[in-house]
């Protein structure tokens, strides 16, 4: 069984190595999902297109996978059962994810995100929300950037909680560089996850894609502080597209047109303070249990 899924990962590596743009990558992933697996797509649908070259590519992909494994880098393909289920329901889930640390199949996480240049009050709010999530045994999901991300991450780790860092580079890199020690702390007790090849450097295109992956992984996104051009607005919009709840602090709503434009979208809520954020999150986290209870009640009906 392990060999089977190793072949599936190698096949997905081959498919994605052939792409040059995000759109091409999404199209390749969609074809693999339609075929039922990346391996089947290569083996049954397209073998005549590549011939012997395909076998060389597969051998190279297997070598890459062994090298990554030796470096304690986990690799999961969307078409295999060990892929994070939190991501697999998203329409734009990455074909491969790369991880360092412990990947938990049942991980329930909430993103705490915001500006890199937040005020002391905003940083304190982020830290308090993170501590509240830890107390509820929820993972704190962070982009591991400066500002709000760092405040939430440090508070969660100091409280003994689990942090999932979804990063905008490959796992060989830490961005910003001064957060390298923070990355290592997260790996040691939680998880760092990336949708990019391990050697991918930071760029203006990687961080918006990171925000999309992070919003899909989370039960909800809390936006603590953000400006008109903050990358956080991308995560808010992606979360709405993914059908994930978004909680905006009142100060974010008052200072940004993009935040006010989201108010009429489903499951976008506004909170005045940390206590209200945690109360809303408690309601959101209870939803799956409420649905299970309703289904059980329906089954028990005469």
C-alpha angles and dihedrals in degrees: 000000000000090000090051093055091042087058090048091054091048091051091051090049089054093049095048095043087062093058124088104184137041090248092053089049092052091048091051091050091048091052091050091051091049091050091049095243142017089243092055091048091055096038102042110017107036110019095113091057096063109019115174091359089068092058090051090051092050091050090050091048092052089051090051091050092052091049092050091047090052087054091053092251114145119213126196130181121214089234095061129079096240093063111116104273090208088069101034094076092059117102091226100040111157116254091230133023125194121209143187118193129017119340110203119197094208098042113149110199140171123204117230106193142157149121124347088220101046124159121255088257091054092048090050091050091051091050093048092050090049091052089049091053091050090051088055090050093246124140117247109228116206141171088222090230125139123279118018094012092054094045092052093044095049092046092050093048093046088052091054094252134141120260126195111199114201104192137200095223137049117283091258088071138063119204124228090027092223088066093064092107089049090052089053092051090052093049091049095056106014139006141294113201130186133180090206135085108272095252096049111129124214116277141159090265100048098062097057088050089048090054090053092051091047094050090051093050094054135081086218143348123232115199109201103175132355141155132222093273099033117136086228089080088066091057091049092053093044091050089055090050090050092050093245122141119254124204117197123195110233091246090059091052094049094050103044136060091201090058093051090049089060095056095091093052121101117272097005109136137178125223127193098205146356095277091054091048091054092046091053091047091051089057092048094050091050093057099087091050090048091052091049091050091050092050091050090050091051091051090051094052113115 
